[in-house]
CSV table of C-alpha atoms in Angstrom, one decimal:
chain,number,residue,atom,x,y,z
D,1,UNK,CA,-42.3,115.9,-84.8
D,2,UNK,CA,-42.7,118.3,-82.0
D,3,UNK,CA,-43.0,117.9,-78.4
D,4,UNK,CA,-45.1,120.7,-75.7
D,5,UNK,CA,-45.9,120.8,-72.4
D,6,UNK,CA,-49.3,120.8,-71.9
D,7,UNK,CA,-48.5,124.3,-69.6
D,8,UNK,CA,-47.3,126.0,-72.3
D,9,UNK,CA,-48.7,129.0,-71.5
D,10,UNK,CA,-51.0,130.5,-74.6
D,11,UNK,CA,-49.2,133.7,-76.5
D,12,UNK,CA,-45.5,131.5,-75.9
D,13,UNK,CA,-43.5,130.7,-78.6
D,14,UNK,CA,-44.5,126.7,-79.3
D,15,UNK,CA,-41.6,126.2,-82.2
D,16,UNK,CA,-40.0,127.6,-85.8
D,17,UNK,CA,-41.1,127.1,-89.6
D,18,UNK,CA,-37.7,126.8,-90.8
D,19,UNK,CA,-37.1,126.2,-95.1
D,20,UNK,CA,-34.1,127.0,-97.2
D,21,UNK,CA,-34.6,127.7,-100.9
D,22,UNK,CA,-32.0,127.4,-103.7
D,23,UNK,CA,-32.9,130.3,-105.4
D,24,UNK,CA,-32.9,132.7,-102.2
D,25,UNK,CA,-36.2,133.5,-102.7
D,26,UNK,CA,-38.4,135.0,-99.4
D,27,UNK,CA,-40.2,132.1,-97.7
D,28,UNK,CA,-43.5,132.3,-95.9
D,29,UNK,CA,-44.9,129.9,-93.6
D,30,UNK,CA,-48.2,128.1,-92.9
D,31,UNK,CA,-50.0,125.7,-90.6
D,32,UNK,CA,-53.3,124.4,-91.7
D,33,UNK,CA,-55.6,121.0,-91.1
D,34,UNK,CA,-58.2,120.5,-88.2
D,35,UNK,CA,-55.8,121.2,-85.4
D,36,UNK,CA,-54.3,124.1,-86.6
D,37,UNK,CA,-56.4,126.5,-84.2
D,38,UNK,CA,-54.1,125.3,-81.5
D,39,UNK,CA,-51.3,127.4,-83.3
D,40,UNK,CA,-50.4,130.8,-84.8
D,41,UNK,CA,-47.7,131.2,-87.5
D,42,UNK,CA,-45.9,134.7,-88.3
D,43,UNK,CA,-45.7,133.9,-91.9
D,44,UNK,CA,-42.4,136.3,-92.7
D,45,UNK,CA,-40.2,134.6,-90.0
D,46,UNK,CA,-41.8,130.7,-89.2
D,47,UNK,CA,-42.1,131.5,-85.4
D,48,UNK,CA,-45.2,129.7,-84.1
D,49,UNK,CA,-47.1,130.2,-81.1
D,50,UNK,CA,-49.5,129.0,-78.9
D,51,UNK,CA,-53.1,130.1,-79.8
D,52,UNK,CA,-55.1,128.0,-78.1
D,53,UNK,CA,-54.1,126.0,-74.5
D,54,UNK,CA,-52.9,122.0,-75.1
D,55,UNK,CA,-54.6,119.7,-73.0
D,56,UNK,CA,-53.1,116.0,-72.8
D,57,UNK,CA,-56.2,114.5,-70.8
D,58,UNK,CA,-58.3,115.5,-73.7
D,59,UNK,CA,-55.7,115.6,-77.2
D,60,UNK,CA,-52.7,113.8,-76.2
D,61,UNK,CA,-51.6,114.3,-79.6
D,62,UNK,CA,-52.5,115.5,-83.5
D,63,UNK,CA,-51.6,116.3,-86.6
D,64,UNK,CA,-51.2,119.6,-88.3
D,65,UNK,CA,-50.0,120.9,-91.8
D,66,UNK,CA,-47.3,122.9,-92.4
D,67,UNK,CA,-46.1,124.9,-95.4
D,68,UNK,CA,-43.9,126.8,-96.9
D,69,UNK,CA,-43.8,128.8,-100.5
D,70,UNK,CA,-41.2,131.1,-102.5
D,71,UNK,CA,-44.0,132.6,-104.1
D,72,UNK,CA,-44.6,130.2,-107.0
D,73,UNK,CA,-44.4,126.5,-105.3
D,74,UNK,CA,-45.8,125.6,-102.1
D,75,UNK,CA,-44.5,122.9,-100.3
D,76,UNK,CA,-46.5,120.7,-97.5
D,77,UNK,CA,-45.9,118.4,-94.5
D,78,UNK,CA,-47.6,116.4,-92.1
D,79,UNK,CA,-46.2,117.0,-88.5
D,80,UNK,CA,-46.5,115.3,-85.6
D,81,UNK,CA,-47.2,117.1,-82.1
D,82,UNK,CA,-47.0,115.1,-79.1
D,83,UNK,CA,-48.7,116.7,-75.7
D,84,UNK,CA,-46.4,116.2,-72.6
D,85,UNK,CA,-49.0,115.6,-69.3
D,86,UNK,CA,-48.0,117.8,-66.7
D,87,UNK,CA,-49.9,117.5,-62.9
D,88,UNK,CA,-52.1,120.2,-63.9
D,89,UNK,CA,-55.4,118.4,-62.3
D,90,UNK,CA,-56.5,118.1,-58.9
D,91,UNK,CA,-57.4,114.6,-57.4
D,92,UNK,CA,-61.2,114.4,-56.8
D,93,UNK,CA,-62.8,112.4,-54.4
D,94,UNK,CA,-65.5,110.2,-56.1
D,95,UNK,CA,-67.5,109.5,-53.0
D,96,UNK,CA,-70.6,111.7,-52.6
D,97,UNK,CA,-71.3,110.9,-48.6
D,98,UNK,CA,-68.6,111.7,-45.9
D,99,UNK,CA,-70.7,110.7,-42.9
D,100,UNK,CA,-71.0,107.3,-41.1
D,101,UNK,CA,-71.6,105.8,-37.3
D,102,UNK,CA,-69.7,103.7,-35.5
D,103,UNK,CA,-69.8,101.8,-32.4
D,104,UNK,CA,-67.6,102.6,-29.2
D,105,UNK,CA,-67.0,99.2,-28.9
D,106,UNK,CA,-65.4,99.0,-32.6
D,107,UNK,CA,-62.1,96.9,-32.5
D,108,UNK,CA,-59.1,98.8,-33.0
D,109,UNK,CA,-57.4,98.0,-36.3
D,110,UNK,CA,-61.1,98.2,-37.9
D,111,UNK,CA,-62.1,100.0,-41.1
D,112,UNK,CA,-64.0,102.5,-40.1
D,113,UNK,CA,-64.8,104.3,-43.4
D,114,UNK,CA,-63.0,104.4,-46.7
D,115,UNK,CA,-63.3,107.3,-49.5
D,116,UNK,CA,-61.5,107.1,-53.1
D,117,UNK,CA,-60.0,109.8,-55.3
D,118,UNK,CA,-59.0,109.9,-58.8
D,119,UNK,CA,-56.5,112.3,-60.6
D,120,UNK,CA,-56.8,112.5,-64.3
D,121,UNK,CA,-53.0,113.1,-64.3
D,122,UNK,CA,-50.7,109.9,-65.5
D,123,UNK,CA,-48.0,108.6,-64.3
D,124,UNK,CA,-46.8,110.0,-60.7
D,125,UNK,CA,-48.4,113.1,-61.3
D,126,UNK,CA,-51.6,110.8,-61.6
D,127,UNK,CA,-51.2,109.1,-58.1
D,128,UNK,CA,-53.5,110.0,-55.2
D,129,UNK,CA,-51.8,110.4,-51.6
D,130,UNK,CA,-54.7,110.5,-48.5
D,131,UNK,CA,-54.3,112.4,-45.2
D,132,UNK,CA,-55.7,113.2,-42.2
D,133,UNK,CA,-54.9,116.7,-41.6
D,134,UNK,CA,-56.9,117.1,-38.8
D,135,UNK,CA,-59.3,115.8,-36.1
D,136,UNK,CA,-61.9,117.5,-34.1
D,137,UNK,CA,-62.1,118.1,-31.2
D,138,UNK,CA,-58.4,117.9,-31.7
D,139,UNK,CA,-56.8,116.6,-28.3
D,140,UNK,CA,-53.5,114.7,-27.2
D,141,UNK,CA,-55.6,111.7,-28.0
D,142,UNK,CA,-57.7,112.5,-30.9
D,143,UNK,CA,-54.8,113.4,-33.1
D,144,UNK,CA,-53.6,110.0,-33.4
D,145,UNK,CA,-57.2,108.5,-32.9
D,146,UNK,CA,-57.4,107.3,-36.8
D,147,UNK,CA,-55.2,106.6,-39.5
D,148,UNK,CA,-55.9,106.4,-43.2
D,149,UNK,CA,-53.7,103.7,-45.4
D,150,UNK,CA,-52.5,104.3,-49.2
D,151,UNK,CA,-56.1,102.6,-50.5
D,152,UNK,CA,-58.2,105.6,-48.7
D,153,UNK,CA,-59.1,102.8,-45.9
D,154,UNK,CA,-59.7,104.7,-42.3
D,155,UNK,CA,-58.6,102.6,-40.2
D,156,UNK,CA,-59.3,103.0,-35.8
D,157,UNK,CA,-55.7,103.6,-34.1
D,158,UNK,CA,-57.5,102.9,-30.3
D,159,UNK,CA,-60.2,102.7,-28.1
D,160,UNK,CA,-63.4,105.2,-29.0
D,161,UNK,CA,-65.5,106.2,-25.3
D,162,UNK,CA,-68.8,107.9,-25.8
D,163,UNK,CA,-68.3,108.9,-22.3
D,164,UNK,CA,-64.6,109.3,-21.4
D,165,UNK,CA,-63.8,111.1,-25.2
D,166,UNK,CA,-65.8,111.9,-27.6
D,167,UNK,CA,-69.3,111.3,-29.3
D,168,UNK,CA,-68.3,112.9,-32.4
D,169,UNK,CA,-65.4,113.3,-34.7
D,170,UNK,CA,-64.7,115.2,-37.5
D,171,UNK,CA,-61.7,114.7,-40.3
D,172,UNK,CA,-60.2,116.7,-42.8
């Protein structure tokens, strides 16, 4: 059983072949099976390395052969290699429109739009955080003019004026 990172970067040593024979014969090393792409193996020395990047949202784990022979018997194993998610993917927002209307007279406290991400990631690497970085036209009282809770709800923080403040707003 071995364990990797999913970042481990491609060329870096992944793990070691490592077999003892009784007669002190010189060992070489082998991987083989469907998966065995993902590795190379110096067959003189057992050192294995990455040949081809891990992905856990895709194989989160597989099977590979390995071998080892003095020369005249060869033997085999099944190992185990387990793909450690790392927060390697973005969050991306499923919604496809980012525009709406509201009315000035909108109650504060009201939804006034909601949008929804997803990160393939799990775990807390996998969670999604939402902010408003920024409104325009930013002002002492457009900066706290909306807030957006944990479920991507944006919520009105006070009173809109189509004459008094602004007709428009725009949030990143």
């Amino acid at each position: 059983l071995v364990t990797l990172p999913e970042d481990l970067p491609v060329g870096a040593v992944a793990f070691w072949l490592v077999a003892t024979d009784s007669d002190n014969d010189h060992l070489t090393y082998g991987i083989s099976g469907p998966n065995a792409s993902y590795f190379s193996v110096n067959a003189n020395t057992g050192e294995v390395k990455l040949a081809s990047p891990l992905d856990f949202e895709t194989v989160p784990f597989f099977k590979i052969t390995i071998s080892t022979s003095d020369g005249l018997n060869i033997r085999t194993a099944e190992m185990q290699v387990i793909v450690e998610d790392r927060n390697d993917n973005i969050p991306v927002f499923l919604n496809t429109e980012f525009s709406t209307s509201i009315n000035e007279t909108l109650p504060v406290g009201s939804v006034v739009f909601s949008v929804l991400a997803e990160d393939k990631d799990t775990g807390t690497a996998g969670l999604v955080q939402y902010f408003i970085e920024k409104v325009i036209p930013s002002t002492a009282n457009s900066n706290n003019l909306f807030r957006i809770l944990e479920n991507g709800s944006i919520v009105l923080n006070d009173t809109l004026s189509y004459n008094n403040k602004s007709a428009f707003y725009q949030l990143e």
